[in-house]
CSV table of C-alpha atoms (C1' of nucleotides) in Angstrom, one decimal:
chain,number,residue,atom,x,y,z
H,186,MET,CA,186.4,98.6,78.4
H,187,ASN,CA,184.9,99.2,75.2
H,188,SER,CA,185.3,102.8,74.2
H,189,GLU,CA,181.8,103.3,72.9
H,190,PHE,CA,180.5,103.7,76.0
H,191,THR,CA,182.5,107.5,76.0
H,192,ILE,CA,181.2,107.6,72.9
H,193,ALA,CA,177.0,107.2,73.9
H,194,VAL,CA,177.2,109.3,77.5
H,195,HIS,CA,179.8,112.1,75.1
H,196,SER,CA,176.7,112.4,72.2
H,197,LEU,CA,174.2,112.5,74.7
H,198,ALA,CA,176.1,115.4,76.5
H,199,TYR,CA,176.7,117.0,74.0
H,200,LEU,CA,172.5,116.5,72.5
H,201,ALA,CA,171.7,117.7,76.1
H,202,TYR,CA,174.3,120.2,75.8
H,203,GLN,CA,171.9,122.3,72.5
H,204,PRO,CA,168.9,120.3,73.3
H,205,ASP,CA,166.7,122.8,70.3
H,206,ARG,CA,168.4,122.1,67.4
H,207,MET,CA,168.7,118.2,65.6
H,208,ALA,CA,172.8,117.5,65.4
H,209,THR,CA,174.3,115.3,62.4
H,210,SER,CA,176.3,112.6,62.7
H,211,GLU,CA,179.1,114.8,61.7
H,212,MET,CA,178.5,117.4,63.9
H,213,ILE,CA,178.6,115.3,67.1
H,214,ALA,CA,182.1,113.0,65.5
H,215,HIS,CA,183.5,116.5,65.0
H,216,ASN,CA,182.8,117.1,68.8
H,217,VAL,CA,183.8,113.9,70.0
H,218,ASN,CA,186.6,113.9,67.9
H,219,THR,CA,186.0,110.5,66.1
H,220,HIS,CA,184.7,109.8,62.6
H,221,PRO,CA,181.0,110.3,61.6
H,222,SER,CA,180.6,106.3,60.8
H,223,ARG,CA,181.3,105.4,64.5
H,224,VAL,CA,178.9,107.9,65.9
H,225,ARG,CA,176.0,106.9,63.8
H,226,LYS,CA,176.7,103.0,65.0
H,227,VAL,CA,176.5,104.3,68.3
H,228,MET,CA,173.5,106.3,68.2
H,229,SER,CA,171.8,103.9,66.0
H,230,CYS,CA,172.2,102.3,69.1
H,231,LEU,CA,171.0,104.2,71.6
H,232,LYS,CA,167.9,104.2,69.1
H,233,LYS,CA,166.7,101.4,69.2
H,234,GLN,CA,166.7,101.3,73.0
H,235,GLY,CA,164.0,104.8,72.5
H,236,TYR,CA,167.2,107.1,74.2
H,237,VAL,CA,167.2,109.0,71.0
H,238,GLY,CA,165.6,110.0,68.1
H,239,THR,CA,166.4,110.0,64.5
H,240,LYS,CA,165.7,111.9,61.1
H,241,GLU,CA,167.2,110.9,57.4
H,242,GLY,CA,167.3,112.9,55.2
H,243,ILE,CA,167.8,117.0,54.6
H,244,GLY,CA,167.8,118.5,58.2
H,245,GLY,CA,168.2,115.4,59.6
H,246,GLY,CA,170.2,114.2,62.5
H,247,TYR,CA,170.0,113.2,66.3
H,248,LEU,CA,167.7,114.8,68.9
H,249,PHE,CA,166.5,113.3,72.4
H,250,ASP,CA,163.9,111.5,73.1
H,251,ARG,CA,164.3,111.4,77.0
H,252,SER,CA,165.2,114.2,79.4
H,253,PRO,CA,169.1,114.1,80.1
H,254,GLU,CA,167.7,114.0,84.1
H,255,GLN,CA,166.4,110.2,82.8
H,256,ILE,CA,168.8,108.8,81.5
H,257,THR,CA,171.9,107.5,83.8
H,258,LEU,CA,175.2,106.0,82.4
H,259,ALA,CA,174.2,103.0,83.8
H,260,GLU,CA,171.3,102.3,81.0
H,261,ILE,CA,173.8,103.9,78.4
H,262,PHE,CA,176.6,101.0,79.7
H,263,ARG,CA,173.8,98.3,79.5
H,264,ALA,CA,172.9,99.5,76.3
H,265,THR,CA,176.7,99.9,74.5
H,266,SER,CA,179.4,97.4,76.8
H,267,ILE,CA,177.7,95.3,78.7
H,268,GLY,CA,179.8,92.7,79.3
H,269,SER,CA,183.7,94.4,79.2
H,270,ILE,CA,184.6,94.4,82.6
H,271,LYS,CA,185.5,90.6,81.8
H,272,PRO,CA,188.7,90.3,79.8
H,273,SER,CA,188.6,87.8,76.9
H,274,TRP,CA,191.1,85.2,77.7
H,275,CYS,CA,189.8,83.0,80.5
H,276,SER,CA,192.5,81.0,82.8
H,277,GLY,CA,191.8,77.5,80.4
H,278,ASN,CA,192.2,73.8,81.6
H,279,GLY,CA,195.9,72.8,81.2
H,280,ASP,CA,194.6,69.8,83.6
H,281,ASP,CA,191.6,67.8,83.6
H,282,ASN,CA,192.3,66.2,86.7
H,283,CYS,CA,193.2,69.2,89.1
H,284,MET,CA,189.9,71.0,90.4
H,285,VAL,CA,191.5,74.4,90.5
H,286,ALA,CA,192.5,74.4,86.9
H,287,CYS,CA,188.9,72.8,86.4
H,288,ASN,CA,186.7,75.3,87.8
H,289,MET,CA,188.9,78.8,88.0
H,290,ALA,CA,187.1,79.5,84.8
H,291,GLU,CA,184.0,79.5,85.9
H,292,VAL,CA,184.5,80.9,89.1
H,293,MET,CA,186.1,83.8,87.3
H,294,ASP,CA,183.6,84.6,85.5
H,295,HIS,CA,181.0,85.1,88.7
H,296,ILE,CA,183.5,87.2,90.2
H,297,PHE,CA,183.9,89.1,86.9
H,298,CYS,CA,179.7,89.1,86.4
H,299,GLU,CA,179.3,90.7,90.3
H,300,ALA,CA,181.9,93.4,89.5
H,301,GLU,CA,180.1,94.5,86.6
H,302,GLU,CA,177.2,95.1,88.4
H,303,GLN,CA,178.8,96.6,91.5
H,304,LEU,CA,179.8,99.1,88.2
H,305,ILE,CA,176.7,99.2,86.8
H,306,MET,CA,175.0,100.1,90.9
H,307,TYR,CA,177.3,103.3,90.7
H,308,LEU,CA,176.6,104.4,86.8
H,309,GLN,CA,172.8,104.0,88.1
H,310,ARG,CA,173.5,107.0,90.4
H,311,ILE,CA,175.0,109.6,87.4
H,312,THR,CA,172.8,110.5,84.7
H,313,ILE,CA,173.3,112.3,81.6
H,314,ASN,CA,171.9,115.6,83.6
H,315,ASP,CA,174.7,115.4,86.1
H,316,VAL,CA,177.5,114.6,83.0
H,317,LEU,CA,176.7,118.1,81.9
H,318,GLU,CA,176.8,120.1,85.5
H,319,ARG,CA,180.4,118.2,85.6
H,320,VAL,CA,181.4,119.3,82.5
H,321,ARG,CA,180.3,123.3,83.4
H,322,ALA,CA,182.2,122.6,87.3
H,323,ALA,CA,184.7,121.8,85.3
H,324,ARG,CA,185.3,124.8,82.9
H,325,GLN,CA,184.9,126.8,85.8
H,326,GLN,CA,187.5,125.4,87.8
H,327,SER,CA,189.9,126.2,84.5
H,328,THR,CA,189.2,129.8,84.1
H,329,THR,CA,189.6,130.7,87.8
S,1273,MET,CA,190.2,94.2,81.7
S,1274,ASN,CA,193.7,92.9,81.6
S,1275,SER,CA,194.2,89.0,82.4
S,1276,GLU,CA,197.4,89.2,84.3
S,1277,PHE,CA,194.2,89.8,86.9
S,1278,THR,CA,193.1,86.3,86.0
S,1279,ILE,CA,196.4,84.7,85.8
S,1280,ALA,CA,197.5,86.1,89.2
S,1281,VAL,CA,194.7,84.7,91.3
S,1282,HIS,CA,194.4,81.0,89.7
S,1283,SER,CA,198.1,81.2,90.3
S,1284,LEU,CA,197.7,82.0,93.9
S,1285,ALA,CA,194.7,79.7,94.3
S,1286,TYR,CA,196.9,76.7,92.9
S,1287,LEU,CA,199.4,77.3,95.7
S,1288,ALA,CA,197.2,78.1,98.1
S,1289,TYR,CA,195.1,73.8,96.9
S,1290,GLN,CA,199.2,72.8,97.7
S,1291,PRO,CA,200.9,74.7,100.5
S,1292,ASP,CA,203.9,72.6,101.4
S,1293,ARG,CA,205.2,72.1,97.8
S,1294,MET,CA,206.8,74.5,95.6
S,1295,ALA,CA,205.7,75.1,92.7
S,1296,THR,CA,207.2,76.0,89.8
S,1297,SER,CA,206.3,79.3,86.7
S,1298,GLU,CA,206.4,75.2,84.3
S,1299,MET,CA,203.2,74.0,87.0
S,1300,ILE,CA,202.0,77.4,87.3
S,1301,ALA,CA,201.4,77.2,83.7
S,1302,HIS,CA,200.1,74.2,82.7
S,1303,ASN,CA,197.4,74.9,85.2
S,1304,VAL,CA,196.6,78.1,84.5
S,1305,ASN,CA,196.8,77.4,80.8
S,1306,THR,CA,199.4,79.6,79.6
S,1307,HIS,CA,203.5,80.0,79.1
S,1308,PRO,CA,205.8,79.6,82.3
S,1309,SER,CA,207.4,82.7,80.8
S,1310,ARG,CA,203.8,84.7,81.4
S,1311,VAL,CA,203.5,82.9,85.2
S,1312,ARG,CA,207.3,84.4,85.7
S,1313,LYS,CA,206.0,87.9,84.5
S,1314,VAL,CA,203.1,88.1,87.0
S,1315,MET,CA,204.9,86.0,89.7
S,1316,SER,CA,207.9,88.3,89.9
S,1317,CYS,CA,205.3,91.2,90.9
S,1318,LEU,CA,203.5,89.5,93.2
S,1319,LYS,CA,206.7,88.7,94.9
S,1320,LYS,CA,208.1,92.3,94.8
S,1321,GLN,CA,204.6,93.6,96.9
S,1322,GLY,CA,205.6,90.5,98.8
S,1323,TYR,CA,202.4,88.4,98.2
S,1324,VAL,CA,204.7,85.5,97.6
S,1325,GLY,CA,207.8,83.7,97.9
S,1326,THR,CA,210.4,82.9,95.3
S,1327,LYS,CA,213.2,80.7,95.2
S,1328,GLU,CA,216.1,80.3,92.7
S,1329,GLY,CA,217.8,77.7,90.7
S,1330,ILE,CA,217.5,73.7,91.9
S,1331,GLY,CA,214.5,72.9,93.4
S,1332,GLY,CA,213.4,76.2,93.0
S,1333,GLY,CA,209.7,77.7,92.8
S,1334,TYR,CA,206.7,80.1,94.0
S,1335,LEU,CA,205.2,79.8,98.0
S,1336,PHE,CA,203.0,81.6,99.4
S,1337,ASP,CA,204.7,84.4,101.6
S,1338,ARG,CA,201.3,85.0,103.3
S,1339,SER,CA,198.5,83.3,104.2
S,1340,PRO,CA,195.3,83.0,101.4
S,1341,GLU,CA,192.9,84.5,104.2
S,1342,GLN,CA,194.8,87.3,104.4
S,1343,ILE,CA,195.2,88.1,100.6
S,1344,THR,CA,192.0,90.0,98.7
S,1345,LEU,CA,191.4,89.9,94.8
S,1346,ALA,CA,191.2,94.1,95.8
S,1347,GLU,CA,195.3,93.7,96.6
S,1348,ILE,CA,196.0,91.7,93.9
S,1349,PHE,CA,193.7,93.7,91.4
S,1350,ARG,CA,196.2,96.9,92.9
S,1351,ALA,CA,199.0,94.7,92.2
S,1352,THR,CA,198.1,93.8,88.5
S,1353,SER,CA,195.6,95.7,86.8
S,1354,ILE,CA,195.1,99.4,88.7
S,1355,GLY,CA,194.0,101.5,85.6
S,1356,SER,CA,192.7,98.9,83.4
S,1357,ILE,CA,188.9,100.1,83.9
S,1358,LYS,CA,189.1,102.5,81.8
S,1359,PRO,CA,189.2,102.6,78.3
S,1360,SER,CA,192.4,103.9,76.4
S,1361,TRP,CA,191.0,105.5,73.6
S,1362,CYS,CA,189.4,108.8,74.8
S,1363,SER,CA,186.6,111.2,73.3
S,1364,GLY,CA,188.7,114.3,72.3
S,1365,ASN,CA,188.4,117.8,71.6
S,1366,GLY,CA,187.6,118.4,68.2
S,1367,ASP,CA,186.3,121.7,68.8
S,1368,ASP,CA,188.3,124.2,71.0
S,1369,ASN,CA,185.1,126.3,71.1
S,1370,CYS,CA,182.6,124.4,72.8
S,1371,MET,CA,182.7,124.0,76.9
S,1372,VAL,CA,181.7,119.9,76.3
S,1373,ALA,CA,184.6,118.9,73.9
S,1374,CYS,CA,187.0,120.3,76.4
S,1375,ASN,CA,186.1,118.9,79.1
S,1376,MET,CA,184.3,116.0,78.8
S,1377,ALA,CA,187.4,113.9,78.7
S,1378,GLU,CA,188.3,115.1,82.4
S,1379,VAL,CA,185.1,114.3,83.2
S,1380,MET,CA,184.9,111.1,81.8
S,1381,ASP,CA,188.3,110.4,83.5
S,1382,HIS,CA,186.9,110.5,87.1
S,1383,ILE,CA,183.7,108.8,86.3
S,1384,PHE,CA,186.4,105.8,85.3
S,1385,CYS,CA,188.4,106.2,88.5
S,1386,GLU,CA,185.8,106.5,90.6
S,1387,ALA,CA,184.1,103.1,89.1
S,1388,GLU,CA,187.5,101.1,89.3
S,1389,GLU,CA,187.4,101.9,93.2
S,1390,GLN,CA,183.8,100.9,93.6
S,1391,LEU,CA,184.9,97.6,91.9
S,1392,ILE,CA,188.4,97.8,94.2
S,1393,MET,CA,186.0,97.7,97.1
S,1394,TYR,CA,184.3,94.4,95.9
S,1395,LEU,CA,187.2,92.6,95.3
S,1396,GLN,CA,188.1,94.2,98.9
S,1397,ARG,CA,185.6,91.4,100.5
S,1398,ILE,CA,187.3,88.5,98.8
S,1399,THR,CA,190.3,86.6,99.4
S,1400,ILE,CA,192.2,83.8,97.3
S,1401,ASN,CA,190.8,81.4,100.7
S,1402,ASP,CA,187.4,82.1,99.2
S,1403,VAL,CA,188.0,81.4,95.9
S,1404,LEU,CA,189.8,78.5,96.3
S,1405,GLU,CA,186.7,77.8,99.0
S,1406,ARG,CA,184.0,78.9,95.3
S,1407,VAL,CA,186.4,76.3,93.4
S,1408,ARG,CA,185.3,73.7,95.5
S,1409,ALA,CA,181.6,74.6,96.0
S,1410,ALA,CA,181.5,74.5,92.2
S,1411,ARG,CA,183.5,71.2,92.0
S,1412,GLN,CA,180.7,70.1,94.0
S,1413,GLN,CA,177.9,71.3,92.2
S,1414,SER,CA,179.0,69.2,88.9
S,1415,THR,CA,179.4,66.3,90.5
S,1416,THR,CA,175.8,66.2,91.7
B,930,DT,C1',230.9,73.0,87.4
B,931,DC,C1',226.8,71.9,85.6
B,932,DA,C1',221.0,71.3,86.1
B,933,DA,C1',217.3,74.1,87.6
B,934,DC,C1',215.6,77.5,88.8
B,935,DT,C1',214.1,83.1,88.7
B,936,DG,C1',214.1,87.6,86.2
B,937,DT,C1',214.3,90.4,82.7
B,938,DT,C1',214.2,91.4,77.8
B,939,DA,C1',212.8,91.4,73.3
B,940,DC,C1',209.9,90.3,69.1
B,941,DA,C1',206.2,87.6,66.3
B,942,DA,C1',201.5,85.8,66.7
B,943,DA,C1',197.4,86.4,67.5
B,944,DT,C1',193.7,89.5,68.3
B,945,DA,C1',190.9,93.8,69.7
B,946,DT,C1',189.7,98.4,68.7
B,947,DA,C1',189.7,102.5,65.3
B,948,DA,C1',189.3,105.2,61.2
B,949,DT,C1',187.9,104.6,56.4
B,950,DA,C1',185.2,104.2,52.6
B,951,DA,C1',181.1,102.4,50.0
B,952,DC,C1',176.3,102.1,49.3
B,953,DA,C1',171.2,101.5,50.4
B,954,DG,C1',167.3,103.6,52.3
B,955,DT,C1',164.9,107.8,53.5
B,956,DA,C1',163.0,112.8,53.7
B,957,DC,C1',162.6,116.6,52.0
B,958,DA,C1',163.1,121.0,48.7
B,959,DC,C1',162.9,122.3,44.5
E,1055,DG,C1',159.7,113.4,39.8
E,1056,DT,C1',165.1,114.4,40.7
E,1057,DG,C1',168.7,116.1,43.8
E,1058,DT,C1',170.8,116.2,47.7
E,1059,DA,C1',171.2,116.2,52.9
E,1060,DC,C1',170.6,112.7,55.9
E,1061,DT,C1',170.9,107.5,58.8
E,1062,DG,C1',172.2,102.9,59.0
E,1063,DT,C1',174.9,99.2,57.7
E,1064,DT,C1',178.7,96.8,56.1
E,1065,DA,C1',183.1,95.7,54.5
E,1066,DT,C1',187.8,96.8,54.8
E,1067,DT,C1',191.9,98.5,56.6
E,1068,DA,C1',195.3,100.6,59.5
E,1069,DT,C1',196.6,100.7,64.1
E,1070,DA,C1',197.2,99.4,69.0
E,1071,DT,C1',196.9,95.8,72.6
E,1072,DT,C1',197.9,91.5,74.2
E,1073,DT,C1',199.3,87.4,74.3
E,1074,DG,C1',202.9,83.9,73.2
E,1075,DT,C1',207.9,82.3,72.2
E,1076,DA,C1',212.6,82.5,72.7
E,1077,DA,C1',216.9,83.9,74.7
E,1078,DC,C1',219.7,84.3,77.8
E,1079,DA,C1',221.8,86.8,82.3
E,1080,DG,C1',222.0,85.8,87.4
E,1081,DT,C1',220.8,82.4,91.2
E,1082,DT,C1',221.1,77.5,94.3
E,1083,DG,C1',221.9,73.2,95.4
E,1084,DA,C1',223.7,69.1,94.0
DNA sequence: TCAACTGTTACAAATATAATAACAGTACAC
DNA sequence: GTGTACTGTTATTATATTTGTAACAGTTGA
């Protein structure tokens, strides 16, 4: 799977963690441990879908546009990584006369598509707020 | 996801399609449209798990060891591609003092792990025989 | 003992992913 | 206005992963 999903979730959790302040791409990138440009690319996508607000110019950056309890990971997955379950390689057709060779790609495609739907149903149950709660719980455990 | 899963499923469906004859890696590779060496690598793995029988030497090749109705795609996935849902890149720790930065990798890891379990549960419901049936159904549709 | 296989390793080629640089556009401070 | 600090976007380079291919030891049967 594409790691843009990870970047998006981490960035949103970071925004949820400090809800009042605007965060610049540089701040987020430092927290996520990647390049600011990559963060901007992902956040630009999230902005278009209405998940975050942005402000250009001095004092600008990113801010939540909806509440962290409303946004599920399913939505983020759809925005950033739809179709990434299916491998790019597909078993082609080396034998025109064979029923299996001719139709396997289509059958596998369908299987990967449904598999992704299952995945999305699972991600539907997790919100950005849940992620932040889990982060808090993980911290708790590592200090005991 | 790793395409070895696709190669494995295609190969097994091909074996199920002509259950009496042994198929060589070359025959399978031609049908799957890849290199015989890649097929041998995948099949070697399936052999170790007891899904297919192999015979070396003249007249050798691969043959089903269990019936196609028994083998689910979940088993094949586990044998070939476990762990491949999770992206190799993970959001690292650029900020030691931040709870989010420190624990996000662990939280995401857990999410990907559970997501994979969901996927496996879905694949559990599909057997190699089902795949062959779907191939037959696809053929049916394309001729009408 | 030869031919036709598998099993395995090593390496080259192709592709995908991530990092980085660069710069136009925007908003605010002065 | 002009400078500064930001986003948005594109292009390019570096790195990692995936796939294809070759090579050869080991096995089996004619």
